Structure formats: C-alpha cells, structure tokens
Amino acid sequence: MKWTNNRSGNVDDRRGSGGGGMLVGGGLGTMIIAAIVFFLGGDPSAILSGGGSMGPQTEQRDLTADELKVREFVQMITFENERSWNQIFQENGMQYEPAKVVMFEQMTQSGCGTAQAAMGPFYCPADQTVYMDMSFFKELQQRFGAQVTEFSVAYVMAHEMGHHVQNLLGTLQKTDQLRRSGQYSESEMNRVSVATELQADFYAGLWAKYTDNREKILEPGDLEAAISAAEAVGDDNIQKRSQGYVNQEGFTHGSSAQRKEWFMKGYNTGDIRQGDTFNALLK
C-alpha cells in the first residue's frame, strides 16, 4: 500500500500512557469469545460494560519506533477517510462530520463503557469514536487465517468508519429502535445485523475506490488482502473454526462470500446509492 503525506489530528494515541490494567474475572475464554463476536462491528456495549474490575495499573513507557510508525499509519488512514467521506457527502448534498480514533492497549474507557483489547476494533456511536487495539491483527492472522498487510488494517478501519457513516445517516438509530421494540425474534434481528455489517463492508469498498482514484494508494495484492480479512471474519468461517459447523440463523455479520461481495460492490460501483443492503437482504 502506498502511503500519502496526509495526517489527521483526530487520532488519540493512549498506548504507553499507563492507564491500562487487565480486567479481573475475564480469562482467555472470554477474550476469544469477545473477539469472535465483536470483531469488525456490532454493538459492544453489553460486554464492554460487563463485570470485572481493574487490576494493577500498567507503568508509563515510551513507544517504540515501530509503534510510532503504526500511529503515523493510523493518522494517515484517518485523514484519507475524512477526505473521501467529505467528498462523498458533498456530492450527495450532505455535510460530513469526522469521527475520532483512539489507539489503546489492554484497556481504556469509551463512551460505550470499558473497552478491552480482546474485542478487536469497534465503533462507539455514543462518542462517535473508532477504538483500535493494533495487537488484534496478530489474532486475525493466527486464529482466523487472514492475510494481514497494511491494507488489511486500512480495510478494517474503513469498515469501522462505515459504521460512523451509518451513525451520521441515522441507520444505526433505526436498527437500535428495531432491537429495543421487542417485536422481532433473535433470528430476525440477526438478519438486520448482517445487513448493517455488510453495508459497512460496502462503505469500506467505496472508500477504497474514492481514495485510490485520488491518491493511487493501491498496490498489487492490496484488494486481495482486504478480501482475505473480510472472508476470515465471515460468520461461516468463524463458526467452522469455533464450533465445527455452520448455522446460518446465527449469522450476525454475513458469510465470507457476502462480505467479499459487498466490499467489492462498493469498490466497483463507486456509488453510495448502491449500498442498500437492507432492501437487498430483508425482503
């Protein structure tokens, strides 16, 4: 992936600040389940705010050269998201409001409660912020079999920024109203969740198209790396790895094939109006 010279000021790097501490009462099993359930989207508030207590505080430390480079990369991707979505919103007669990005390790506080590193990247609508623990990408490669590159990270961030777009457009508020109404079964709400996540994948592909048209960031293999990450966290792949069989009624993010399909639809069409996953999937 080609780097640009642009950097965003909306990135808050909390790594090395000494404000962490492990959650007492969680354990590896809880960490793995949380990672599987919440990676790449959804509403993390139930587990984020759930039990446990703060353990010993981590000491403050200086960031390594590699960690500083990762920060710079996240600042770059954040800026390119801001610029592309500003353009997309303007073209459609709307005004874009940028999200914030928080980089952390182990644990930090979010508008949705206590954020744990084991959950992977997520978007919190309450404070309009994307939370990123970069160590999770090792888990993505080792546990879920994804090809992890710089553009894999860019895709994941673009997916979470897609949830921010849904928040600005009122989509998340509508799905939350459906959930709170109590009128729909768990399987029906799972289908709504799938449509929500696949639309965020579409928005990630749309971002990639706009940004590459402007900055020529894509290099050979980048799209394949994004697709590999999307397929790795497809519900069918996760279910096979965790329980040995596939239950479509339990899907909350979409199958590997669906995630690839909607990411590439966003990239190939370059048209935000083609991303109505709800009408396509909930008929």
PDB file of C-alpha atoms in Angstrom:
ATOM      1  CA  MET A   1       0.000   0.000   0.000  1.00  0.00           C
ATOM      2  CA  LYS A   2       1.287   3.427  -0.936  1.00  0.00           C
ATOM      3  CA  TRP A   3       1.482   5.951   1.897  1.00  0.00           C
ATOM      4  CA  THR A   4       0.367   9.543   1.431  1.00  0.00           C
ATOM      5  CA  ASN A   5       1.796  12.624   3.149  1.00  0.00           C
ATOM      6  CA  ASN A   6      -1.516  13.448   4.853  1.00  0.00           C
ATOM      7  CA  ARG A   7      -2.059  13.034   8.612  1.00  0.00           C
ATOM      8  CA  SER A   8      -5.184  13.594  10.726  1.00  0.00           C
ATOM      9  CA  GLY A   9      -5.239  15.383  14.072  1.00  0.00           C
ATOM     10  CA  ASN A  10      -8.254  13.335  15.202  1.00  0.00           C
ATOM     11  CA  VAL A  11      -6.177  10.378  16.479  1.00  0.00           C
ATOM     12  CA  ASP A  12      -5.695   9.952  20.239  1.00  0.00           C
ATOM     13  CA  ASP A  13      -2.871   7.502  20.988  1.00  0.00           C
ATOM     14  CA  ARG A  14      -3.297   6.220  24.551  1.00  0.00           C
ATOM     15  CA  ARG A  15      -0.685   3.463  24.313  1.00  0.00           C
ATOM     16  CA  GLY A  16       2.082   3.731  26.850  1.00  0.00           C
ATOM     17  CA  SER A  17       0.083   6.140  28.993  1.00  0.00           C
ATOM     18  CA  GLY A  18      -0.050   3.797  31.964  1.00  0.00           C
ATOM     19  CA  GLY A  19      -3.811   3.925  32.178  1.00  0.00           C
ATOM     20  CA  GLY A  20      -4.422   0.302  31.364  1.00  0.00           C
ATOM     21  CA  GLY A  21      -4.679  -2.700  33.608  1.00  0.00           C
ATOM     22  CA  MET A  22      -6.134  -6.121  32.937  1.00  0.00           C
ATOM     23  CA  LEU A  23      -9.735  -6.963  33.691  1.00  0.00           C
ATOM     24  CA  VAL A  24     -10.041  -9.291  36.672  1.00  0.00           C
ATOM     25  CA  GLY A  25     -12.538 -12.126  36.164  1.00  0.00           C
ATOM     26  CA  GLY A  26     -12.332 -12.327  32.357  1.00  0.00           C
ATOM     27  CA  GLY A  27      -9.902 -15.007  31.271  1.00  0.00           C
ATOM     28  CA  LEU A  28      -8.765 -16.298  27.883  1.00  0.00           C
ATOM     29  CA  GLY A  29     -12.087 -17.946  27.045  1.00  0.00           C
ATOM     30  CA  THR A  30     -13.957 -14.688  27.468  1.00  0.00           C
ATOM     31  CA  MET A  31     -11.315 -12.870  25.420  1.00  0.00           C
ATOM     32  CA  ILE A  32     -11.648 -15.263  22.480  1.00  0.00           C
ATOM     33  CA  ILE A  33     -15.451 -15.178  22.550  1.00  0.00           C
ATOM     34  CA  ALA A  34     -15.450 -11.392  22.690  1.00  0.00           C
ATOM     35  CA  ALA A  35     -13.039 -11.220  19.781  1.00  0.00           C
ATOM     36  CA  ILE A  36     -15.174 -13.519  17.652  1.00  0.00           C
ATOM     37  CA  VAL A  37     -18.453 -11.802  18.475  1.00  0.00           C
ATOM     38  CA  PHE A  38     -17.427  -8.182  18.234  1.00  0.00           C
ATOM     39  CA  PHE A  39     -14.634  -8.013  15.690  1.00  0.00           C
ATOM     40  CA  LEU A  40     -15.493  -5.615  12.870  1.00  0.00           C
ATOM     41  CA  GLY A  41     -18.665  -4.090  14.218  1.00  0.00           C
ATOM     42  CA  GLY A  42     -21.850  -4.618  16.144  1.00  0.00           C
ATOM     43  CA  ASP A  43     -22.838  -3.099  19.469  1.00  0.00           C
ATOM     44  CA  PRO A  44     -20.132  -3.897  22.034  1.00  0.00           C
ATOM     45  CA  SER A  45     -21.817  -2.172  24.963  1.00  0.00           C
ATOM     46  CA  ALA A  46     -23.076  -5.358  26.647  1.00  0.00           C
ATOM     47  CA  ILE A  47     -19.612  -6.855  27.099  1.00  0.00           C
ATOM     48  CA  LEU A  48     -17.827  -3.509  27.248  1.00  0.00           C
ATOM     49  CA  SER A  49     -19.742  -2.509  30.351  1.00  0.00           C
ATOM     50  CA  GLY A  50     -19.866  -6.012  31.788  1.00  0.00           C
ATOM     51  CA  GLY A  51     -18.336  -7.352  35.003  1.00  0.00           C
ATOM     52  CA  GLY A  52     -14.830  -7.448  36.270  1.00  0.00           C
ATOM     53  CA  SER A  53     -12.679  -4.873  37.935  1.00  0.00           C
ATOM     54  CA  MET A  54      -9.492  -3.051  37.198  1.00  0.00           C
ATOM     55  CA  GLY A  55      -6.322  -4.909  38.046  1.00  0.00           C
ATOM     56  CA  PRO A  56      -2.857  -3.446  38.559  1.00  0.00           C
ATOM     57  CA  GLN A  57      -2.137  -0.349  36.505  1.00  0.00           C
ATOM     58  CA  THR A  58       0.479  -0.594  33.781  1.00  0.00           C
ATOM     59  CA  GLU A  59       3.539   1.618  34.045  1.00  0.00           C
ATOM     60  CA  GLN A  60       4.036   4.516  31.679  1.00  0.00           C
ATOM     61  CA  ARG A  61       6.507   3.793  28.916  1.00  0.00           C
ATOM     62  CA  ASP A  62       7.889   5.307  25.751  1.00  0.00           C
ATOM     63  CA  LEU A  63       6.502   3.988  22.479  1.00  0.00           C
ATOM     64  CA  THR A  64       8.865   2.018  20.270  1.00  0.00           C
ATOM     65  CA  ALA A  65       9.867   3.163  16.791  1.00  0.00           C
ATOM     66  CA  ASP A  66       7.515   0.546  15.292  1.00  0.00           C
ATOM     67  CA  GLU A  67       4.635   1.774  17.449  1.00  0.00           C
ATOM     68  CA  LEU A  68       5.271   5.359  16.365  1.00  0.00           C
ATOM     69  CA  LYS A  69       5.184   4.224  12.744  1.00  0.00           C
ATOM     70  CA  VAL A  70       1.858   2.475  13.356  1.00  0.00           C
ATOM     71  CA  ARG A  71       0.479   5.699  14.843  1.00  0.00           C
ATOM     72  CA  GLU A  72       1.556   7.596  11.752  1.00  0.00           C
ATOM     73  CA  PHE A  73      -0.136   4.994   9.561  1.00  0.00           C
ATOM     74  CA  VAL A  74      -3.390   5.286  11.518  1.00  0.00           C
ATOM     75  CA  GLN A  75      -3.204   9.078  11.279  1.00  0.00           C
ATOM     76  CA  MET A  76      -2.803   8.760   7.517  1.00  0.00           C
ATOM     77  CA  ILE A  77      -5.721   6.340   7.080  1.00  0.00           C
ATOM     78  CA  THR A  78      -7.907   8.519   9.308  1.00  0.00           C
ATOM     79  CA  PHE A  79      -7.163  11.584   7.172  1.00  0.00           C
ATOM     80  CA  GLU A  80      -7.880   9.725   3.932  1.00  0.00           C
ATOM     81  CA  ASN A  81     -11.207   8.533   5.362  1.00  0.00           C
ATOM     82  CA  GLU A  82     -12.084  12.094   6.323  1.00  0.00           C
ATOM     83  CA  ARG A  83     -11.205  13.424   2.882  1.00  0.00           C
ATOM     84  CA  SER A  84     -13.004  10.730   0.902  1.00  0.00           C
ATOM     85  CA  TRP A  85     -16.166  10.874   3.001  1.00  0.00           C
ATOM     86  CA  ASN A  86     -16.200  14.656   2.847  1.00  0.00           C
ATOM     87  CA  GLN A  87     -16.211  14.309  -0.929  1.00  0.00           C
ATOM     88  CA  ILE A  88     -18.891  11.606  -0.981  1.00  0.00           C
ATOM     89  CA  PHE A  89     -21.187  13.573   1.339  1.00  0.00           C
ATOM     90  CA  GLN A  90     -20.716  16.792  -0.634  1.00  0.00           C
ATOM     91  CA  GLU A  91     -21.562  15.014  -3.881  1.00  0.00           C
ATOM     92  CA  ASN A  92     -24.831  13.897  -2.285  1.00  0.00           C
ATOM     93  CA  GLY A  93     -25.781  17.257  -0.740  1.00  0.00           C
ATOM     94  CA  MET A  94     -24.773  16.371   2.813  1.00  0.00           C
ATOM     95  CA  GLN A  95     -22.161  17.528   5.322  1.00  0.00           C
ATOM     96  CA  TYR A  96     -19.717  15.068   6.844  1.00  0.00           C
ATOM     97  CA  GLU A  97     -18.573  15.161  10.476  1.00  0.00           C
ATOM     98  CA  PRO A  98     -15.304  13.265  11.079  1.00  0.00           C
ATOM     99  CA  ALA A  99     -15.009  10.516  13.663  1.00  0.00           C
ATOM    100  CA  LYS A 100     -12.286  10.362  16.268  1.00  0.00           C
ATOM    101  CA  VAL A 101      -9.890   7.424  16.530  1.00  0.00           C
ATOM    102  CA  VAL A 102      -8.436   6.097  19.800  1.00  0.00           C
ATOM    103  CA  MET A 103      -5.441   3.766  19.811  1.00  0.00           C
ATOM    104  CA  PHE A 104      -5.038   1.821  23.055  1.00  0.00           C
ATOM    105  CA  GLU A 105      -3.539  -1.264  24.635  1.00  0.00           C
ATOM    106  CA  GLN A 106      -5.116  -3.670  27.120  1.00  0.00           C
ATOM    107  CA  MET A 107      -7.969  -1.424  28.264  1.00  0.00           C
ATOM    108  CA  THR A 108      -9.381   2.105  28.027  1.00  0.00           C
ATOM    109  CA  GLN A 109     -12.613   3.981  28.651  1.00  0.00           C
ATOM    110  CA  SER A 110     -15.055   4.638  25.802  1.00  0.00           C
ATOM    111  CA  GLY A 111     -18.456   6.250  25.509  1.00  0.00           C
ATOM    112  CA  CYS A 112     -19.866   2.706  25.406  1.00  0.00           C
ATOM    113  CA  GLY A 113     -18.106   1.584  28.582  1.00  0.00           C
ATOM    114  CA  THR A 114     -14.773  -0.100  29.280  1.00  0.00           C
ATOM    115  CA  ALA A 115     -13.013  -1.128  26.075  1.00  0.00           C
ATOM    116  CA  GLN A 116     -10.952  -4.306  26.193  1.00  0.00           C
ATOM    117  CA  ALA A 117      -8.220  -5.073  23.697  1.00  0.00           C
ATOM    118  CA  ALA A 118      -9.538  -8.622  23.171  1.00  0.00           C
ATOM    119  CA  MET A 119     -12.643  -7.259  21.454  1.00  0.00           C
ATOM    120  CA  GLY A 120     -10.788  -6.028  18.426  1.00  0.00           C
ATOM    121  CA  PRO A 121     -11.549  -2.746  16.654  1.00  0.00           C
ATOM    122  CA  PHE A 122     -15.041  -1.317  17.152  1.00  0.00           C
ATOM    123  CA  TYR A 123     -17.071   1.863  16.680  1.00  0.00           C
ATOM    124  CA  CYS A 124     -18.877   3.506  19.601  1.00  0.00           C
ATOM    125  CA  PRO A 125     -21.841   5.652  18.446  1.00  0.00           C
ATOM    126  CA  ALA A 126     -22.120   7.379  21.830  1.00  0.00           C
ATOM    127  CA  ASP A 127     -18.854   9.290  21.371  1.00  0.00           C
ATOM    128  CA  GLN A 128     -18.529   8.835  17.577  1.00  0.00           C
ATOM    129  CA  THR A 129     -15.138   7.188  18.002  1.00  0.00           C
ATOM    130  CA  VAL A 130     -13.334   4.210  16.468  1.00  0.00           C
ATOM    131  CA  TYR A 131     -11.318   2.227  19.043  1.00  0.00           C
ATOM    132  CA  MET A 132      -8.263   0.367  17.757  1.00  0.00           C
ATOM    133  CA  ASP A 133      -6.001  -2.106  19.531  1.00  0.00           C
ATOM    134  CA  MET A 134      -3.426  -2.989  16.895  1.00  0.00           C
ATOM    135  CA  SER A 135      -2.353  -6.228  18.583  1.00  0.00           C
ATOM    136  CA  PHE A 136      -5.600  -7.830  17.479  1.00  0.00           C
ATOM    137  CA  PHE A 137      -4.351  -8.081  13.908  1.00  0.00           C
ATOM    138  CA  LYS A 138      -1.980 -10.828  15.075  1.00  0.00           C
ATOM    139  CA  GLU A 139      -5.080 -12.674  16.277  1.00  0.00           C
ATOM    140  CA  LEU A 140      -6.764 -12.092  12.925  1.00  0.00           C
ATOM    141  CA  GLN A 141      -3.880 -13.778  11.139  1.00  0.00           C
ATOM    142  CA  GLN A 142      -3.066 -16.545  13.614  1.00  0.00           C
ATOM    143  CA  ARG A 143      -6.564 -17.547  14.721  1.00  0.00           C
ATOM    144  CA  PHE A 144      -8.764 -16.674  11.737  1.00  0.00           C
ATOM    145  CA  GLY A 145      -6.315 -17.309   8.901  1.00  0.00           C
ATOM    146  CA  ALA A 146      -6.345 -13.868   7.289  1.00  0.00           C
ATOM    147  CA  GLN A 147      -3.552 -12.388   5.200  1.00  0.00           C
ATOM    148  CA  VAL A 148      -2.635  -9.291   7.223  1.00  0.00           C
ATOM    149  CA  THR A 149      -0.993  -6.361   5.430  1.00  0.00           C
ATOM    150  CA  GLU A 150      -1.156  -2.587   5.784  1.00  0.00           C
ATOM    151  CA  PHE A 151      -4.209  -2.533   3.554  1.00  0.00           C
ATOM    152  CA  SER A 152      -5.879  -5.176   5.743  1.00  0.00           C
ATOM    153  CA  VAL A 153      -5.629  -2.665   8.585  1.00  0.00           C
ATOM    154  CA  ALA A 154      -6.881   0.089   6.268  1.00  0.00           C
ATOM    155  CA  TYR A 155      -9.895  -2.062   5.339  1.00  0.00           C
ATOM    156  CA  VAL A 156     -10.763  -2.729   8.979  1.00  0.00           C
ATOM    157  CA  MET A 157     -10.544   0.973   9.809  1.00  0.00           C
ATOM    158  CA  ALA A 158     -12.641   1.808   6.744  1.00  0.00           C
ATOM    159  CA  HIS A 159     -15.267  -0.715   7.903  1.00  0.00           C
ATOM    160  CA  GLU A 160     -15.460   0.943  11.322  1.00  0.00           C
ATOM    161  CA  MET A 161     -15.633   4.363   9.641  1.00  0.00           C
ATOM    162  CA  GLY A 162     -18.522   2.853   7.667  1.00  0.00           C
ATOM    163  CA  HIS A 163     -20.373   2.417  10.953  1.00  0.00           C
ATOM    164  CA  HIS A 164     -19.701   6.104  11.647  1.00  0.00           C
ATOM    165  CA  VAL A 165     -21.296   6.945   8.300  1.00  0.00           C
ATOM    166  CA  GLN A 166     -24.294   4.813   9.293  1.00  0.00           C
ATOM    167  CA  ASN A 167     -24.481   6.763  12.542  1.00  0.00           C
ATOM    168  CA  LEU A 168     -24.445  10.099  10.706  1.00  0.00           C
ATOM    169  CA  LEU A 169     -27.131   8.901   8.271  1.00  0.00           C
ATOM    170  CA  GLY A 170     -29.400   7.606  11.049  1.00  0.00           C
ATOM    171  CA  THR A 171     -29.065   3.927  10.098  1.00  0.00           C
ATOM    172  CA  LEU A 172     -27.731   2.796  13.481  1.00  0.00           C
ATOM    173  CA  GLN A 173     -30.502   4.660  15.284  1.00  0.00           C
ATOM    174  CA  LYS A 174     -33.149   2.857  13.210  1.00  0.00           C
ATOM    175  CA  THR A 175     -31.661  -0.574  13.828  1.00  0.00           C
ATOM    176  CA  ASP A 176     -31.387   0.192  17.547  1.00  0.00           C
ATOM    177  CA  GLN A 177     -35.088   1.138  17.610  1.00  0.00           C
ATOM    178  CA  LEU A 178     -35.939  -2.185  15.998  1.00  0.00           C
ATOM    179  CA  ARG A 179     -33.878  -4.024  18.604  1.00  0.00           C
ATOM    180  CA  ARG A 180     -35.428  -2.143  21.521  1.00  0.00           C
ATOM    181  CA  SER A 181     -39.002  -2.593  20.269  1.00  0.00           C
ATOM    182  CA  GLY A 182     -39.061  -6.257  21.254  1.00  0.00           C
ATOM    183  CA  GLN A 183     -41.230  -7.019  18.217  1.00  0.00           C
ATOM    184  CA  TYR A 184     -38.650  -9.080  16.387  1.00  0.00           C
ATOM    185  CA  SER A 185     -37.160 -12.507  17.076  1.00  0.00           C
ATOM    186  CA  GLU A 186     -33.478 -13.088  17.611  1.00  0.00           C
ATOM    187  CA  SER A 187     -33.091 -14.594  14.136  1.00  0.00           C
ATOM    188  CA  GLU A 188     -34.857 -11.581  12.580  1.00  0.00           C
ATOM    189  CA  MET A 189     -32.581  -9.162  14.414  1.00  0.00           C
ATOM    190  CA  ASN A 190     -29.587 -11.225  13.318  1.00  0.00           C
ATOM    191  CA  ARG A 191     -30.606 -10.567   9.709  1.00  0.00           C
ATOM    192  CA  VAL A 192     -30.765  -6.843  10.461  1.00  0.00           C
ATOM    193  CA  SER A 193     -27.302  -7.083  11.985  1.00  0.00           C
ATOM    194  CA  VAL A 194     -25.974  -8.832   8.869  1.00  0.00           C
ATOM    195  CA  ALA A 195     -27.383  -6.061   6.652  1.00  0.00           C
ATOM    196  CA  THR A 196     -25.764  -3.459   8.921  1.00  0.00           C
ATOM    197  CA  GLU A 197     -22.336  -5.118   8.784  1.00  0.00           C
ATOM    198  CA  LEU A 198     -22.415  -5.784   5.050  1.00  0.00           C
ATOM    199  CA  GLN A 199     -23.280  -2.148   4.420  1.00  0.00           C
ATOM    200  CA  ALA A 200     -20.189  -1.166   6.422  1.00  0.00           C
ATOM    201  CA  ASP A 201     -18.193  -3.501   4.154  1.00  0.00           C
ATOM    202  CA  PHE A 202     -19.745  -1.770   1.130  1.00  0.00           C
ATOM    203  CA  TYR A 203     -18.733   1.600   2.556  1.00  0.00           C
ATOM    204  CA  ALA A 204     -15.178   0.297   3.058  1.00  0.00           C
ATOM    205  CA  GLY A 205     -15.015  -0.664  -0.609  1.00  0.00           C
ATOM    206  CA  LEU A 206     -16.464   2.710  -1.601  1.00  0.00           C
ATOM    207  CA  TRP A 207     -13.784   4.448   0.483  1.00  0.00           C
ATOM    208  CA  ALA A 208     -11.061   2.380  -1.196  1.00  0.00           C
ATOM    209  CA  LYS A 209     -12.352   3.409  -4.637  1.00  0.00           C
ATOM    210  CA  TYR A 210     -12.506   7.129  -3.880  1.00  0.00           C
ATOM    211  CA  THR A 211      -9.154   7.177  -2.111  1.00  0.00           C
ATOM    212  CA  ASP A 212      -7.371   5.232  -4.840  1.00  0.00           C
ATOM    213  CA  ASN A 213      -8.862   7.463  -7.534  1.00  0.00           C
ATOM    214  CA  ARG A 214      -7.422  10.472  -5.705  1.00  0.00           C
ATOM    215  CA  GLU A 215      -4.148   9.178  -4.221  1.00  0.00           C
ATOM    216  CA  LYS A 216      -3.361   5.949  -6.134  1.00  0.00           C
ATOM    217  CA  ILE A 217      -2.785   4.113  -2.848  1.00  0.00           C
ATOM    218  CA  LEU A 218      -3.456   0.579  -4.085  1.00  0.00           C
ATOM    219  CA  GLU A 219      -0.598  -1.709  -4.992  1.00  0.00           C
ATOM    220  CA  PRO A 220      -0.735  -5.293  -6.341  1.00  0.00           C
ATOM    221  CA  GLY A 221      -2.243  -7.621  -3.754  1.00  0.00           C
ATOM    222  CA  ASP A 222      -3.930  -4.916  -1.659  1.00  0.00           C
ATOM    223  CA  LEU A 223      -7.501  -5.703  -2.674  1.00  0.00           C
ATOM    224  CA  GLU A 224      -6.801  -9.401  -2.194  1.00  0.00           C
ATOM    225  CA  ALA A 225      -5.541  -8.679   1.352  1.00  0.00           C
ATOM    226  CA  ALA A 226      -8.728  -6.757   2.181  1.00  0.00           C
ATOM    227  CA  ILE A 227     -10.852  -9.586   0.801  1.00  0.00           C
ATOM    228  CA  SER A 228      -8.834 -12.097   2.825  1.00  0.00           C
ATOM    229  CA  ALA A 229      -9.556 -10.125   6.007  1.00  0.00           C
ATOM    230  CA  ALA A 230     -13.244  -9.807   5.131  1.00  0.00           C
ATOM    231  CA  GLU A 231     -13.562 -13.518   4.390  1.00  0.00           C
ATOM    232  CA  ALA A 232     -11.656 -14.521   7.527  1.00  0.00           C
ATOM    233  CA  VAL A 233     -14.263 -12.876   9.751  1.00  0.00           C
ATOM    234  CA  GLY A 234     -17.241 -14.191   7.807  1.00  0.00           C
ATOM    235  CA  ASP A 235     -19.714 -15.896  10.121  1.00  0.00           C
ATOM    236  CA  ASP A 236     -19.377 -19.236   8.362  1.00  0.00           C
ATOM    237  CA  ASN A 237     -15.572 -19.244   8.716  1.00  0.00           C
ATOM    238  CA  ILE A 238     -15.730 -18.244  12.387  1.00  0.00           C
ATOM    239  CA  GLN A 239     -18.409 -20.850  13.159  1.00  0.00           C
ATOM    240  CA  LYS A 240     -16.447 -23.611  11.440  1.00  0.00           C
ATOM    241  CA  ARG A 241     -13.327 -22.742  13.409  1.00  0.00           C
ATOM    242  CA  SER A 242     -15.091 -22.314  16.763  1.00  0.00           C
ATOM    243  CA  GLN A 243     -17.844 -24.980  16.712  1.00  0.00           C
ATOM    244  CA  GLY A 244     -17.161 -27.149  13.673  1.00  0.00           C
ATOM    245  CA  TYR A 245     -20.417 -26.446  11.790  1.00  0.00           C
ATOM    246  CA  VAL A 246     -22.350 -23.564  10.208  1.00  0.00           C
ATOM    247  CA  ASN A 247     -25.682 -22.216  11.475  1.00  0.00           C
ATOM    248  CA  GLN A 248     -26.964 -19.506   9.133  1.00  0.00           C
ATOM    249  CA  GLU A 249     -29.640 -18.344  11.586  1.00  0.00           C
ATOM    250  CA  GLY A 250     -26.817 -17.401  13.947  1.00  0.00           C
ATOM    251  CA  PHE A 251     -25.115 -15.152  11.390  1.00  0.00           C
ATOM    252  CA  THR A 252     -24.643 -11.568  12.602  1.00  0.00           C
ATOM    253  CA  HIS A 253     -22.022 -10.225  10.156  1.00  0.00           C
ATOM    254  CA  GLY A 254     -22.593 -12.173   6.938  1.00  0.00           C
ATOM    255  CA  SER A 255     -20.842 -15.080   5.267  1.00  0.00           C
ATOM    256  CA  SER A 256     -17.340 -14.850   3.829  1.00  0.00           C
ATOM    257  CA  ALA A 257     -18.821 -14.730   0.316  1.00  0.00           C
ATOM    258  CA  GLN A 258     -21.239 -11.943   1.270  1.00  0.00           C
ATOM    259  CA  ARG A 259     -18.501  -9.843   2.882  1.00  0.00           C
ATOM    260  CA  LYS A 260     -16.367 -10.132  -0.239  1.00  0.00           C
ATOM    261  CA  GLU A 261     -19.359  -9.394  -2.470  1.00  0.00           C
ATOM    262  CA  TRP A 262     -20.391  -6.177  -0.737  1.00  0.00           C
ATOM    263  CA  PHE A 263     -16.855  -4.847  -0.283  1.00  0.00           C
ATOM    264  CA  MET A 264     -16.207  -5.339  -3.994  1.00  0.00           C
ATOM    265  CA  LYS A 265     -19.610  -3.854  -4.899  1.00  0.00           C
ATOM    266  CA  GLY A 266     -18.634  -0.679  -3.077  1.00  0.00           C
ATOM    267  CA  TYR A 267     -15.288  -0.639  -4.843  1.00  0.00           C
ATOM    268  CA  ASN A 268     -16.587  -1.488  -8.316  1.00  0.00           C
ATOM    269  CA  THR A 269     -19.621   0.832  -8.349  1.00  0.00           C
ATOM    270  CA  GLY A 270     -18.119   3.813  -6.527  1.00  0.00           C
ATOM    271  CA  ASP A 271     -21.719   4.862  -5.832  1.00  0.00           C
ATOM    272  CA  ILE A 272     -23.074   5.185  -2.280  1.00  0.00           C
ATOM    273  CA  ARG A 273     -26.618   4.723  -3.610  1.00  0.00           C
ATOM    274  CA  GLN A 274     -25.800   1.087  -4.489  1.00  0.00           C
ATOM    275  CA  GLY A 275     -25.220   0.152  -0.846  1.00  0.00           C
ATOM    276  CA  ASP A 276     -28.782  -0.540   0.335  1.00  0.00           C
ATOM    277  CA  THR A 277     -28.083  -3.914   1.907  1.00  0.00           C
ATOM    278  CA  PHE A 278     -31.303  -3.729   3.917  1.00  0.00           C
ATOM    279  CA  ASN A 279     -33.537  -3.681   0.850  1.00  0.00           C
ATOM    280  CA  ALA A 280     -31.417  -6.366  -0.815  1.00  0.00           C
ATOM    281  CA  LEU A 281     -31.322  -8.775   2.143  1.00  0.00           C
ATOM    282  CA  LEU A 282     -34.505  -8.190   4.156  1.00  0.00           C
ATOM    283  CA  LYS A 283     -37.197  -8.572   1.506  1.00  0.00           C
TER     284      LYS A 283
END
